[in-house]
Backbone as CSV, one residue per row, in Angstrom:
resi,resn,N_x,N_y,N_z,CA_x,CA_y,CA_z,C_x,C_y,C_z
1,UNK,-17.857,-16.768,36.419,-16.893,-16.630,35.342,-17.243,-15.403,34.508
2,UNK,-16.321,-14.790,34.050,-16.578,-13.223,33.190,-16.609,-13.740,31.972
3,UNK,-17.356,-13.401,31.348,-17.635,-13.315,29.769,-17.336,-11.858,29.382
4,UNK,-16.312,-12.229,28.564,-16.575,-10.565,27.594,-17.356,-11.027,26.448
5,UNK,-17.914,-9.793,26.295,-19.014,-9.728,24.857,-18.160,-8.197,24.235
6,UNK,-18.567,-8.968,22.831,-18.366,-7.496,21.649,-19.149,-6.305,21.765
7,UNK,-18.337,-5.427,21.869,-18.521,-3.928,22.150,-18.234,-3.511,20.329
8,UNK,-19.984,-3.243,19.625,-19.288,-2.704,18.735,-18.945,-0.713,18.874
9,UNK,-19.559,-0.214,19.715,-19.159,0.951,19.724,-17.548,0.959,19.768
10,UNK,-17.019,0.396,20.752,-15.609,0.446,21.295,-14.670,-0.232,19.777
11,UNK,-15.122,-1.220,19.008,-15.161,-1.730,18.211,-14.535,-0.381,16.877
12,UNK,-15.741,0.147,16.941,-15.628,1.576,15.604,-14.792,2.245,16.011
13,UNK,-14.631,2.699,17.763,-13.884,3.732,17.950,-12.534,3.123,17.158
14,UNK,-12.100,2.188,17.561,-10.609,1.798,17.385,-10.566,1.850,15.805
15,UNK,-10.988,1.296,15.165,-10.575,0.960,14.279,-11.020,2.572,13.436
16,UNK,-11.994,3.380,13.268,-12.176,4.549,13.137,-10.656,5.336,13.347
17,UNK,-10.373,5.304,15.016,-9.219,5.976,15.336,-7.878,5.621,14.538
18,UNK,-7.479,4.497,14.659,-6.446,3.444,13.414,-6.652,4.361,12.297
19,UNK,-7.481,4.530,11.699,-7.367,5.329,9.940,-7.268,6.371,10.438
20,UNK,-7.846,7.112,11.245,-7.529,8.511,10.811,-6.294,8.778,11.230
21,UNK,-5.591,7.940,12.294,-4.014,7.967,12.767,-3.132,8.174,11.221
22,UNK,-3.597,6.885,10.863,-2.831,6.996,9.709,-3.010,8.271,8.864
23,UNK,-4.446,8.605,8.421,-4.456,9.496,7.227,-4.015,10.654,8.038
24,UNK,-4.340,10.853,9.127,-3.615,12.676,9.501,-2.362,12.469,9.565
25,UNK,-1.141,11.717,9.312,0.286,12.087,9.280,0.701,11.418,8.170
26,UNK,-0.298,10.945,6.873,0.131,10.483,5.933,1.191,12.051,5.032
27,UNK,0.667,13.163,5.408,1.086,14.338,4.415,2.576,14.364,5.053
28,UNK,2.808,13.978,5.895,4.391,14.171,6.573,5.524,12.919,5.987
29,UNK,4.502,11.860,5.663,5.446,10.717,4.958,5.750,10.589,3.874
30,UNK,4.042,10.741,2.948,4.640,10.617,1.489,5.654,11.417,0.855
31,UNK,5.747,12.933,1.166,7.115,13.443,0.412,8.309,12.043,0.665
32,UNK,8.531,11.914,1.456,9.963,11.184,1.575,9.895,9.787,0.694
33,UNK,8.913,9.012,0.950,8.597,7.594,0.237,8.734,8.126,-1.184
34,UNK,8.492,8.888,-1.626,8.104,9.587,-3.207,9.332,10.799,-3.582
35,UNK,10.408,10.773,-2.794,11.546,12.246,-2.641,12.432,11.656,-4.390
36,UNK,12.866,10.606,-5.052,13.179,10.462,-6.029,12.200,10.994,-7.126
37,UNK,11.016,10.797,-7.099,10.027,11.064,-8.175,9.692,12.757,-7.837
38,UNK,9.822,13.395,-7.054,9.307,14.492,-6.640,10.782,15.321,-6.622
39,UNK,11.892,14.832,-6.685,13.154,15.431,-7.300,12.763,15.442,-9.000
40,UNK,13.181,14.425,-9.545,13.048,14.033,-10.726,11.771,15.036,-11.678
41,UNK,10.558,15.059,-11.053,9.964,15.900,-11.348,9.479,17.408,-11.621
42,UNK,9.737,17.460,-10.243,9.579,19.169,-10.074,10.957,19.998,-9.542
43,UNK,12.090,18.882,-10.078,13.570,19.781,-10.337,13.950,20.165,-8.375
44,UNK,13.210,19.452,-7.541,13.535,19.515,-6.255,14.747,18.947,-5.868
45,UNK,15.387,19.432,-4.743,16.543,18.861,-3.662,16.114,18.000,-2.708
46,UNK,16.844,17.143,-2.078,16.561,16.467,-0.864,16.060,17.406,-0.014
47,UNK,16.641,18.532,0.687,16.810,19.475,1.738,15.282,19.893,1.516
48,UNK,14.962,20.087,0.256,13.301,20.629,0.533,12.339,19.366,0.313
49,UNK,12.517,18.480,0.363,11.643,17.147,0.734,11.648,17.531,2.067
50,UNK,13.040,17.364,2.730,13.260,17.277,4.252,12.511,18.143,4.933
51,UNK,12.145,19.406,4.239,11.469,20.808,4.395,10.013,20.824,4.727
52,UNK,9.178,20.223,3.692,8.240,19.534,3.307,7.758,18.964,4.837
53,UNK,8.326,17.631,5.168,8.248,16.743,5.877,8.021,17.490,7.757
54,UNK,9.705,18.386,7.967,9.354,19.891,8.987,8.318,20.438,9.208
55,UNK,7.730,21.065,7.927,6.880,21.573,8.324,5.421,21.087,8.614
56,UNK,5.352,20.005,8.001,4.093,18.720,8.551,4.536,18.563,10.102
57,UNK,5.293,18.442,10.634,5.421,17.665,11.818,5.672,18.915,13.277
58,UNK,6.602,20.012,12.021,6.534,21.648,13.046,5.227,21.456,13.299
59,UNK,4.040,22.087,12.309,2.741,22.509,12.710,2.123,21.445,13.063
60,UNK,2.231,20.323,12.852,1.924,19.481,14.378,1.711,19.624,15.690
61,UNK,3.461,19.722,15.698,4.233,20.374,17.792,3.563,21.723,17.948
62,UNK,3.074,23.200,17.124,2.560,23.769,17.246,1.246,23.721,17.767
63,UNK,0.090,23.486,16.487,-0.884,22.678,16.829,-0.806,21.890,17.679
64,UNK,-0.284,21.207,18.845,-0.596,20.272,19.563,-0.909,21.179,21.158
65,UNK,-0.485,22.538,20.843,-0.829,23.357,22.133,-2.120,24.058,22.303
66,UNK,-2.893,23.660,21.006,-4.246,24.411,20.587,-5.232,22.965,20.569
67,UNK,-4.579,21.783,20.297,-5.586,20.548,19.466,-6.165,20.371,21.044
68,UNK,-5.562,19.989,22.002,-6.722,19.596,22.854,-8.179,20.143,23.495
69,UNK,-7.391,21.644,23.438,-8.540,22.472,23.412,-9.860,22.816,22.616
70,UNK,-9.604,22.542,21.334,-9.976,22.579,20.163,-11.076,21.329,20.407
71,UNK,-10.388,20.294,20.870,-10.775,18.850,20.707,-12.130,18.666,21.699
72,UNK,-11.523,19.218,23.225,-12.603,19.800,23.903,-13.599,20.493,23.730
73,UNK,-13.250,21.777,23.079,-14.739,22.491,22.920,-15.771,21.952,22.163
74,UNK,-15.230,21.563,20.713,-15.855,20.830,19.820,-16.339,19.405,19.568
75,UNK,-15.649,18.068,20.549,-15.986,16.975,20.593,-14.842,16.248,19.933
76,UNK,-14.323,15.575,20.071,-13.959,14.095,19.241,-13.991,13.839,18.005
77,UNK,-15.334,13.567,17.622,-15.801,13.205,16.271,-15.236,14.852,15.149
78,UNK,-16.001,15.784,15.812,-15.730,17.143,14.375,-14.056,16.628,14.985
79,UNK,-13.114,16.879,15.868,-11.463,17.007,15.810,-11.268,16.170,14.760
80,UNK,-11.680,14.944,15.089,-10.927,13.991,14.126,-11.954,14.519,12.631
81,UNK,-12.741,14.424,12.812,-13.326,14.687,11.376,-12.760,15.679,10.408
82,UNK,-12.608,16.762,11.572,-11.504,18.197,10.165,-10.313,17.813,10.226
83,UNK,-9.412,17.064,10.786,-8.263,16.189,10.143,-8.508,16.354,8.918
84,UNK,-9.300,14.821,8.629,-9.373,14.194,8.023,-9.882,15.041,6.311
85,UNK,-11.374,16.236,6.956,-11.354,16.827,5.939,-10.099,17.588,5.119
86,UNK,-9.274,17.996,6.614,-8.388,18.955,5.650,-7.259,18.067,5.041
87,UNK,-6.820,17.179,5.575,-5.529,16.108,4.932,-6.307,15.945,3.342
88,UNK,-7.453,15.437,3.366,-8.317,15.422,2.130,-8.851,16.354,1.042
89,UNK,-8.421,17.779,1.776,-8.760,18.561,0.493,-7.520,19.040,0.124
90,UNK,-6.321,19.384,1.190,-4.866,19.764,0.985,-4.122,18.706,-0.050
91,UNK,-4.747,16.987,0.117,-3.570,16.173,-0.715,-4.422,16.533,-2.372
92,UNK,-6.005,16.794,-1.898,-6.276,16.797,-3.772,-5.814,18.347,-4.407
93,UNK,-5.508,19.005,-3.390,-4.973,20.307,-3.861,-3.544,20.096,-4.422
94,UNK,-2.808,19.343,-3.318,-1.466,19.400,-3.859,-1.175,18.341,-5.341
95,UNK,-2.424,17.483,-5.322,-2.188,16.740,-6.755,-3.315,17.590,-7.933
96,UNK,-3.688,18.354,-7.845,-4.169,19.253,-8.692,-3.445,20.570,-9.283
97,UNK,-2.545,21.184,-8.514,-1.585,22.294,-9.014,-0.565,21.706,-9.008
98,UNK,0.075,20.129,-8.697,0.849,20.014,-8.885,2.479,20.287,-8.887
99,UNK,2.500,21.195,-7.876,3.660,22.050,-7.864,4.017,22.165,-6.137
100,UNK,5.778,22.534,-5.973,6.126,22.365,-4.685,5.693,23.314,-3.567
101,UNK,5.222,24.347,-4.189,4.922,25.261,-3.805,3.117,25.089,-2.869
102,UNK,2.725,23.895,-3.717,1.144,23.552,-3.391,1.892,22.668,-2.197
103,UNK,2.202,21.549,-2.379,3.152,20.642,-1.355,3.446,21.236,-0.034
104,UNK,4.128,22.338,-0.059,4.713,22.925,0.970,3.072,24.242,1.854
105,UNK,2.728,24.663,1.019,1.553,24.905,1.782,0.388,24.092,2.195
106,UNK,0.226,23.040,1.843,-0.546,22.109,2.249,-0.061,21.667,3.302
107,UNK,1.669,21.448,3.595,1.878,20.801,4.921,1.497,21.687,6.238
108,UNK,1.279,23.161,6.073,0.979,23.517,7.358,-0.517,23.427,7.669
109,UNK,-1.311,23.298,7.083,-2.940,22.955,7.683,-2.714,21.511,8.136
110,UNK,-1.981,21.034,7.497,-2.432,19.632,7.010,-1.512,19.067,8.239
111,UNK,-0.446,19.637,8.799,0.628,19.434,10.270,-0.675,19.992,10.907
112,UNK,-0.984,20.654,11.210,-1.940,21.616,12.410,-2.608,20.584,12.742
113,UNK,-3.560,19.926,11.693,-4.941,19.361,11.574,-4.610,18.213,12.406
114,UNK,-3.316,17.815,12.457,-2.910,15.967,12.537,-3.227,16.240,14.236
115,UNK,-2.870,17.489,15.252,-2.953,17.694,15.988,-4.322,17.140,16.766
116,UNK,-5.130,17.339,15.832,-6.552,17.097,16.366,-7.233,15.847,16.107
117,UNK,-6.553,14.983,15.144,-6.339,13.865,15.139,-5.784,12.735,16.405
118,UNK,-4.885,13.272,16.908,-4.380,12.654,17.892,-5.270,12.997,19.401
119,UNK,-5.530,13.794,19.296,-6.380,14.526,20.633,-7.500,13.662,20.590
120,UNK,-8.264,14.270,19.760,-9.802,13.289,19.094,-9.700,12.017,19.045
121,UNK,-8.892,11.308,18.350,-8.546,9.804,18.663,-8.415,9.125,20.345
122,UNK,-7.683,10.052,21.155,-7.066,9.539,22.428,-8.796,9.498,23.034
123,UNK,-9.172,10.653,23.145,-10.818,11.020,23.869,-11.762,10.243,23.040
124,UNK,-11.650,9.521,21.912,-12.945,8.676,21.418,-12.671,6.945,21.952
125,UNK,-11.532,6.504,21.428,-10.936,5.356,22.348,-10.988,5.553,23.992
126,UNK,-10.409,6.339,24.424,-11.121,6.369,26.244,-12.680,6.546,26.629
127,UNK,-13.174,6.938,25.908,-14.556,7.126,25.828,-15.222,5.969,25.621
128,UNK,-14.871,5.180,24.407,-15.772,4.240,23.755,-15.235,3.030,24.615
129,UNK,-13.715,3.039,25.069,-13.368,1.328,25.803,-13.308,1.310,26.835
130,UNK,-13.375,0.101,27.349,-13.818,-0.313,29.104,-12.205,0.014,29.022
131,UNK,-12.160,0.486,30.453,-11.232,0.767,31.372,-9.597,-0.570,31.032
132,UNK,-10.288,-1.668,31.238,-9.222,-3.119,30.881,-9.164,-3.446,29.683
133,UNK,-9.861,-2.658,28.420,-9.122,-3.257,27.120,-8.783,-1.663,26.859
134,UNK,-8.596,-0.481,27.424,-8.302,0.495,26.807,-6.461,0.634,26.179
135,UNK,-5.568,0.185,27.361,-4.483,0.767,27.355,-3.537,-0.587,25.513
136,UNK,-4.558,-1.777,25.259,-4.112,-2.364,23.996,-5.133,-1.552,22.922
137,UNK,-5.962,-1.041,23.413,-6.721,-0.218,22.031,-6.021,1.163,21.774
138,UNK,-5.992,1.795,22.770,-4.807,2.986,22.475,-3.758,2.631,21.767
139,UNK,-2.990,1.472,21.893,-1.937,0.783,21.181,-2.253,0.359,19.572
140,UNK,-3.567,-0.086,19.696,-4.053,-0.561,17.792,-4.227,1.086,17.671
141,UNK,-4.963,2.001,17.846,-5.263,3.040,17.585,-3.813,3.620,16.926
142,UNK,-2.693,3.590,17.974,-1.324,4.499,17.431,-0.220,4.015,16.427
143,UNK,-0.954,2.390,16.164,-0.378,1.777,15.177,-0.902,1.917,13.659
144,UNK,-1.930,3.100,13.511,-2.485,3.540,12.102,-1.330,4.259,11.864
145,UNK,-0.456,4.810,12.729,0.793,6.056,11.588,1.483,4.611,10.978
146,UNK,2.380,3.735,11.582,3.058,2.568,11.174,2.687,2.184,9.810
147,UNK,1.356,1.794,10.018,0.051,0.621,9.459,0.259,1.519,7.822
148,UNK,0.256,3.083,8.022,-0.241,3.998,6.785,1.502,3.483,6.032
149,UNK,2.672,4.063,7.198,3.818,4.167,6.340,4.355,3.304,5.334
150,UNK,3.848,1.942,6.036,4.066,0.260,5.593,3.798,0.525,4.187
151,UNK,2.170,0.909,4.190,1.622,0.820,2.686,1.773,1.921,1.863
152,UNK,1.952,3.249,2.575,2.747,4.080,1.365,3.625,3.696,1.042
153,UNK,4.725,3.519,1.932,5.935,3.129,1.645,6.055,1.856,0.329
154,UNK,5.268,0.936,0.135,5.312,-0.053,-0.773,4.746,0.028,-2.089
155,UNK,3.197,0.828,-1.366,2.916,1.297,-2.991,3.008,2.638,-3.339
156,UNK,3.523,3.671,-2.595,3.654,5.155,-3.152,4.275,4.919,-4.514
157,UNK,5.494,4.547,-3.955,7.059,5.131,-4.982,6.050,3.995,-6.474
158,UNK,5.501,2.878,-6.584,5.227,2.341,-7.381,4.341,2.959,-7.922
159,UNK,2.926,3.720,-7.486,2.052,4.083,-8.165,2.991,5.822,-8.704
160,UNK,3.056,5.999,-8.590,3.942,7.286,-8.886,5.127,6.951,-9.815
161,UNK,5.135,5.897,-9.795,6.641,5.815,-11.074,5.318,5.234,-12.488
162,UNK,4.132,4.162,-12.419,3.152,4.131,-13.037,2.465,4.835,-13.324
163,UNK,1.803,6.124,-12.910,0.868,7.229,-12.912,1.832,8.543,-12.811
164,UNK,1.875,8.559,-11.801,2.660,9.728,-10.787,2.232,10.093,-9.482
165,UNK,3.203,11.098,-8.922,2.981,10.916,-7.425,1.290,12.009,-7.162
166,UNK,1.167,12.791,-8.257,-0.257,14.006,-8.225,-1.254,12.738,-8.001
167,UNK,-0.840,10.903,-8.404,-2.182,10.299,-8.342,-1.968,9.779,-6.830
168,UNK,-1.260,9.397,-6.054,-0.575,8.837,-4.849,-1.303,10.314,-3.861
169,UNK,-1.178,11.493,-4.396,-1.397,12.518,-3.336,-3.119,12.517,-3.699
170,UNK,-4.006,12.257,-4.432,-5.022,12.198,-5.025,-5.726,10.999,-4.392
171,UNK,-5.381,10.009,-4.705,-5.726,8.625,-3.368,-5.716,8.962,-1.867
172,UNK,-4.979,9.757,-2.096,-4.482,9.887,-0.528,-5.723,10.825,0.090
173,UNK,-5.957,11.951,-0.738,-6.856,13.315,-0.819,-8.253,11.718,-0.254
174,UNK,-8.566,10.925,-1.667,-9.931,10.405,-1.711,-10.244,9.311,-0.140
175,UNK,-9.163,8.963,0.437,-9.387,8.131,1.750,-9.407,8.878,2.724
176,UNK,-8.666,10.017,2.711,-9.018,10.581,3.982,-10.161,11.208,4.188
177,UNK,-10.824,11.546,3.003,-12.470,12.433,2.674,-13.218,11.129,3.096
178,UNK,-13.129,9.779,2.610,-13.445,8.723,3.120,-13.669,8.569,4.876
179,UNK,-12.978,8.521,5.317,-12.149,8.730,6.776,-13.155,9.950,7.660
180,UNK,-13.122,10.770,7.109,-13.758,11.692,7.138,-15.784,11.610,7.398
181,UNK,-15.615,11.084,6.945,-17.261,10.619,7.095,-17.216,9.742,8.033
């Protein structure tokens, strides 16, 4: 009879991979969850939320012709790790100047970076899981973008109508530096 036993390596990978899923494409969601308060505020249009959001997900599809390579030379761990650093210093940037102009340049490192997120994630989960639990851990792994939107989505627009959204992009900055380690 087969016994499975707990794999905590395979264990970290996943759940490791899960956050940083989430935090590298969190910069592509919150504009939109937060597009009333970030009108209201900084005198913005829909069309440049929508803008915002493009260019997170352009330099993504860009980045995604460089991330595996990237992911390769350097390993797994640094890919996903400079995600995570840069989603983390771009969101405390964009809640520190405060302005659309910070927003909109933050989304292109911060699109690029997600690239290597996804690369790094796929190669640490195949790496860390047996062959027969890989193809449902790849699955928890790609359910961190979902997992992130759920909970921006519920508490963005709230902490941002309480604080504001500079503290929502500031949380956001402090978990992915989290993540990051």
């Amino acid at each position: 009879m087969y016994k499975e036993t707990f794999d905590l390596a395979a264990f970290r990978a996943v759940v490791i991979s899960t956050l940083a899923m989430g935090v590298g494409a969190s910069m592509g969601f919150i504009p939109g969850f937060l597009a009333t308060t970030l009108q209201n505020d900084l005198g913005i249009k829909l069309g440049q939320i929508g803008l915002l959001v493009s260019v997170h997900f352009g330099a993504t599809g860009i980045g995604s012709i460089l991330g595996g390579r990237i992911c390769e030379r350097f390993g797994a761990r640094s890919a996903v790790a400079t995600d995570a650093a840069v989603v983390g210093v771009f969101s405390l940037l964009a809640a520190y100047f405060g302005s659309y102009w910070m927003l909109l340049l933050a989304a292109v490192p911060a699109g690029f970076s997600y690239s290597l997120a996804n690369a790094g994630t796929n190669v640490a989960v195949a790496k860390a899981v047996p062959e027969n639990r890989r193809t449902v851990s790849l699955s928890i792994k790609t359910s961190g973008v979902p997992i992130m939107a759920a909970i921006a989505s519920a508490m963005g627009p709230w902490v941002a109508s309480e604080w504001s959204w500079e503290t929502v992009m500031a949380l956001n900055g402090v978990v992915a530096l989290i993540v990051c380690l």
